[in-house]
Amino acid sequence: MRNKCKFGHRRGQTRKSLADIRFEIKTVQIKEEAVCLDPEVDEHINWFQQEYVKTEKDWREIDKRMSQTLEIRRKLIGGRTPLKDILKMFPFLQCPYQLFREFQLLTRTDIFKKTRHILESYSENILTSLSLVDNPIYIALQEKMEQHTDEDMLKHMKMTATCLLLPDVFGEDSSLFVIVNDKVQVSTPVLEVKNPFNMDVCEFSLYLEKERLTKVDDCITALAALIASFHVFGIECPRRLSQTLNFLETLIFDVHSPYSPSMKEKEKEVGFQHPVT
């Protein structure tokens, strides 16, 4: 192949580089592994696309058809079908409810319920950890809390701050986890949060491949959607976010996980306790 690239090419034809030939070989291999869609699946896909644009949606039928197409959807995602194509075929994966339902079909775990428990149980310990005392978000939280006395509002603010600050507790790259009042720059799943401590105008969005997947109402739904997206779309966890996501998934799935010594120290700091088995 190297000799042909270097010396041999027919007269009148453009010489191809080794990289071009490798790309062609790779393309052929991908095509050979492509998943064929039968007429029944095509019918489901057409129905999803038509139903998605309707104002009044038949959620019972949506649930039924999403369950029926789970196997082919997992094959497509496992075969590295581009995300935009997956969302075109199955647009309801952009809805938090269906994202959570897909996660539950795969793991038998209620991701929203687990995420709410995590934020409610660990907010106080995370917010009082020493590494956050000088953090700008923590300072902004303290200033906002001084302006309010309503318990529900204060609780919401603390959970929102916990969602924003969790990577900082583990000394990891928070820009891979959440972007506050700025433009999303990363391709992996990330949250975009605007005006986090202003209850009237705060916004939470989940981004994948620098495009907004869905907009949600609160930090619990936002964090649950972020965690679910890694599993549902088969996306590998960024290395600079591994301890943060390991911590969350250990709580979500109630399992022990092999952590480094520094990880265990952070667990003690936020008051984490492994479930008794």
Coordinates of C-alpha atoms in Angstrom, one line a residue:
M1 CA 0.0 0.0 0.0
R2 CA 2.8 2.4 0.9
N3 CA 4.6 1.6 -2.4
K4 CA 1.5 2.1 -4.4
C5 CA 0.9 5.5 -2.7
K6 CA 4.4 6.5 -3.4
F7 CA 5.0 5.2 -6.9
G8 CA 2.0 3.6 -8.6
H9 CA -1.0 5.5 -10.0
R10 CA -2.7 5.3 -13.3
R11 CA -2.2 8.1 -15.9
G12 CA -4.8 10.8 -15.6
Q13 CA -5.8 9.8 -12.0
T14 CA -5.2 11.9 -8.9
R15 CA -2.7 10.2 -6.6
K16 CA -4.2 9.3 -3.3
S17 CA -2.3 9.6 0.0
L18 CA -2.0 6.8 2.5
A19 CA -4.4 8.7 4.8
D20 CA -7.0 8.9 2.0
I21 CA -6.8 5.2 1.5
R22 CA -7.1 4.4 5.2
F23 CA -10.1 6.7 5.3
E24 CA -11.8 4.8 2.5
I25 CA -11.1 1.4 4.2
K26 CA -12.5 2.7 7.4
T27 CA -15.6 4.0 5.6
V28 CA -16.2 0.7 4.0
Q29 CA -15.9 -1.1 7.4
I30 CA -18.4 1.3 8.9
K31 CA -20.8 0.7 6.1
E32 CA -20.5 -3.0 6.5
E33 CA -21.4 -2.7 10.2
A34 CA -24.3 -0.4 9.5
V35 CA -27.6 -1.4 11.1
C36 CA -30.4 -2.1 8.6
L37 CA -33.8 -0.7 9.5
D38 CA -36.8 -2.8 8.6
P39 CA -40.1 -1.3 7.5
E40 CA -41.6 -1.6 10.9
V41 CA -38.9 0.5 12.5
D42 CA -39.2 3.0 9.6
E43 CA -42.9 3.3 10.4
H44 CA -42.1 4.0 14.1
I45 CA -39.5 6.7 13.1
N46 CA -41.9 8.4 10.7
W47 CA -44.6 8.4 13.5
F48 CA -42.1 9.9 16.0
Q49 CA -41.2 12.7 13.7
Q50 CA -44.9 13.5 13.0
E51 CA -45.9 13.3 16.6
Y52 CA -43.0 15.4 17.9
V53 CA -44.3 18.5 16.1
K54 CA -47.8 18.2 17.4
T55 CA -49.1 20.4 20.2
E56 CA -51.0 17.7 21.9
K57 CA -48.9 14.5 22.1
D58 CA -50.0 11.0 22.8
W59 CA -47.5 10.2 25.6
R60 CA -48.9 6.7 26.2
E61 CA -48.3 5.7 22.6
I62 CA -44.9 7.4 22.6
D63 CA -43.9 5.3 25.6
K64 CA -45.1 2.2 23.9
R65 CA -43.2 2.9 20.7
M66 CA -40.0 4.0 22.4
S67 CA -40.0 0.7 24.3
Q68 CA -40.6 -1.3 21.1
T69 CA -37.7 0.5 19.4
L70 CA -35.2 0.3 22.3
E71 CA -33.2 -2.6 20.9
I72 CA -32.6 -1.0 17.5
R73 CA -31.9 2.4 19.1
R74 CA -29.2 0.8 21.3
K75 CA -27.6 -0.8 18.2
L76 CA -27.6 2.5 16.4
I77 CA -26.0 4.3 19.4
G78 CA -23.6 1.5 20.0
G79 CA -22.6 1.6 16.3
R80 CA -21.6 5.2 16.7
T81 CA -24.4 6.6 14.6
P82 CA -24.0 10.5 14.7
L83 CA -26.0 12.1 17.5
K84 CA -27.9 14.4 15.1
D85 CA -29.1 11.3 13.2
I86 CA -30.2 9.6 16.4
L87 CA -32.2 12.7 17.5
K88 CA -33.7 13.0 14.0
M89 CA -35.0 9.4 14.2
F90 CA -36.0 9.5 17.9
P91 CA -36.7 13.2 18.6
F92 CA -38.3 12.5 22.0
L93 CA -34.9 11.8 23.5
Q94 CA -34.7 15.6 23.6
C95 CA -37.5 15.5 26.3
P96 CA -36.2 15.1 29.9
Y97 CA -39.0 12.7 30.7
Q98 CA -38.0 10.3 27.8
L99 CA -34.3 10.7 28.6
F100 CA -35.0 9.6 32.2
R101 CA -37.3 6.8 31.0
E102 CA -34.6 5.5 28.6
F103 CA -32.1 5.6 31.5
Q104 CA -34.5 3.6 33.6
L105 CA -35.1 1.0 30.8
L106 CA -31.3 0.6 30.7
T107 CA -30.5 0.6 34.4
R108 CA -33.8 0.0 36.3
T109 CA -33.0 3.2 38.2
D110 CA -35.1 6.3 38.7
I111 CA -32.4 8.9 37.9
F112 CA -34.6 11.9 38.9
K113 CA -35.4 10.5 42.3
K114 CA -31.8 9.6 43.0
T115 CA -30.5 13.0 41.9
R116 CA -33.0 14.8 44.1
H117 CA -31.9 12.7 47.1
I118 CA -28.2 13.4 46.4
L119 CA -28.7 17.2 46.2
E120 CA -31.0 17.3 49.3
S121 CA -28.7 15.1 51.3
Y122 CA -25.3 16.5 50.5
S123 CA -25.8 20.2 49.8
E124 CA -24.9 21.3 53.3
N125 CA -21.7 19.3 53.6
I126 CA -20.5 20.3 50.1
L127 CA -21.2 24.0 50.6
T128 CA -19.3 24.0 53.9
S129 CA -16.2 22.2 52.6
L130 CA -13.0 24.2 53.0
S131 CA -12.1 24.2 49.3
L132 CA -15.2 26.4 48.4
V133 CA -14.8 29.3 50.9
D134 CA -13.2 31.6 48.3
N135 CA -15.2 30.3 45.3
P136 CA -17.0 33.1 43.4
I137 CA -20.2 31.1 43.0
Y138 CA -20.2 30.3 46.8
I139 CA -19.7 34.0 47.5
A140 CA -22.6 34.9 45.2
L141 CA -24.7 32.3 46.9
Q142 CA -24.1 33.8 50.3
E143 CA -24.9 37.3 49.1
K144 CA -28.2 36.1 47.6
M145 CA -29.2 34.1 50.7
E146 CA -28.8 37.2 52.8
Q147 CA -31.6 38.8 50.7
H148 CA -34.2 36.0 51.3
T149 CA -35.8 34.2 54.2
D150 CA -38.2 31.8 52.5
E151 CA -37.0 28.3 53.3
D152 CA -38.0 26.7 50.0
M153 CA -36.1 29.4 48.1
L154 CA -33.0 29.0 50.3
K155 CA -33.1 25.3 49.8
H156 CA -33.4 25.7 46.0
M157 CA -30.4 28.1 46.0
K158 CA -28.3 25.6 48.0
M159 CA -29.1 22.7 45.7
T160 CA -28.3 24.9 42.7
A161 CA -25.0 25.9 44.2
T162 CA -24.2 22.3 44.9
C163 CA -24.8 21.3 41.3
L164 CA -22.5 24.1 40.1
L165 CA -19.7 23.5 42.6
L166 CA -19.4 19.7 42.8
P167 CA -16.4 19.4 40.4
D168 CA -14.6 22.0 42.5
V169 CA -14.9 19.8 45.6
F170 CA -12.9 17.1 43.7
G171 CA -10.4 19.6 42.2
E172 CA -11.7 18.9 38.7
D173 CA -12.5 21.0 35.6
S174 CA -15.9 22.5 36.3
S175 CA -16.1 23.8 32.7
L176 CA -16.7 20.2 31.6
F177 CA -19.7 20.0 34.0
V178 CA -21.4 23.4 33.9
I179 CA -21.1 26.7 32.2
V180 CA -22.4 29.7 34.1
N181 CA -23.5 32.8 32.2
D182 CA -21.1 32.0 29.3
K183 CA -20.9 30.2 25.9
V184 CA -20.6 26.4 25.8
Q185 CA -17.3 25.4 24.3
V186 CA -17.1 21.7 24.9
S187 CA -18.6 18.8 22.8
T188 CA -19.3 16.4 25.7
P189 CA -22.5 16.7 27.8
V190 CA -22.5 19.9 29.8
L191 CA -25.0 22.2 31.6
E192 CA -25.5 25.8 30.7
V193 CA -26.9 27.9 33.6
K194 CA -27.9 31.5 33.4
N195 CA -28.7 33.7 36.4
P196 CA -28.5 30.6 38.8
F197 CA -29.6 32.4 42.0
N198 CA -32.4 34.6 40.5
M199 CA -35.5 32.5 40.8
D200 CA -37.5 34.6 38.3
V201 CA -35.1 34.4 35.3
C202 CA -32.7 31.5 36.0
E203 CA -32.3 29.0 33.1
F204 CA -30.9 25.5 32.9
S205 CA -30.0 23.8 29.6
L206 CA -28.3 20.6 28.6
Y207 CA -25.9 20.8 25.7
L208 CA -24.4 17.9 23.6
E209 CA -21.9 18.6 20.8
K210 CA -22.2 22.3 21.5
E211 CA -26.0 22.2 20.6
R212 CA -28.8 22.6 23.1
L213 CA -30.5 19.3 23.6
T214 CA -33.2 20.4 26.1
K215 CA -34.1 23.2 28.4
V216 CA -35.3 22.4 32.0
D217 CA -36.9 24.1 34.9
D218 CA -34.6 23.4 37.9
C219 CA -31.2 22.1 39.0
I220 CA -32.4 18.6 39.9
T221 CA -33.8 18.0 36.4
A222 CA -30.7 19.5 34.9
L223 CA -28.2 17.4 36.8
A224 CA -30.3 14.2 36.3
A225 CA -30.4 14.9 32.5
L226 CA -26.6 15.5 32.4
I227 CA -25.9 12.2 34.1
A228 CA -28.5 10.3 32.0
S229 CA -27.1 11.7 28.8
F230 CA -23.7 10.0 29.2
H231 CA -25.5 6.6 29.6
V232 CA -28.3 7.0 27.0
F233 CA -26.0 8.3 24.2
G234 CA -23.0 6.1 25.1
I235 CA -20.6 9.0 25.7
E236 CA -17.3 8.4 27.5
C237 CA -16.7 10.4 30.7
P238 CA -14.1 13.1 30.3
R239 CA -11.0 12.1 32.3
R240 CA -10.9 15.5 34.0
L241 CA -14.4 14.9 35.4
S242 CA -14.0 11.2 36.3
Q243 CA -14.1 11.6 40.1
T244 CA -17.1 13.9 40.1
L245 CA -19.2 11.5 37.9
N246 CA -17.9 8.4 39.8
F247 CA -19.1 10.0 43.0
L248 CA -22.5 10.7 41.6
E249 CA -22.9 7.3 40.0
T250 CA -21.8 5.5 43.2
L251 CA -24.8 7.2 44.9
I252 CA -27.2 6.6 42.0
F253 CA -26.5 2.9 41.6
D254 CA -25.7 2.2 45.3
V255 CA -22.5 0.4 44.5
H256 CA -18.9 0.5 45.8
S257 CA -16.4 2.0 43.3
P258 CA -12.6 1.9 43.3
Y259 CA -11.5 5.4 44.2
S260 CA -8.1 6.9 44.7
P261 CA -7.0 8.0 48.2
S262 CA -7.8 11.6 47.4
M263 CA -11.3 10.6 46.3
K264 CA -11.9 8.9 49.6
E265 CA -10.8 12.0 51.5
K266 CA -13.2 14.1 49.5
E267 CA -16.0 11.6 50.3
K268 CA -15.4 12.1 54.0
E269 CA -15.4 15.8 53.5
V270 CA -18.9 15.9 51.9
G271 CA -20.2 13.3 54.4
F272 CA -20.6 10.4 52.0
Q273 CA -21.3 7.0 53.4
H274 CA -21.4 3.8 51.3
P275 CA -24.7 1.9 51.5
V276 CA -24.8 -1.2 53.7
T277 CA -25.1 -4.4 51.6

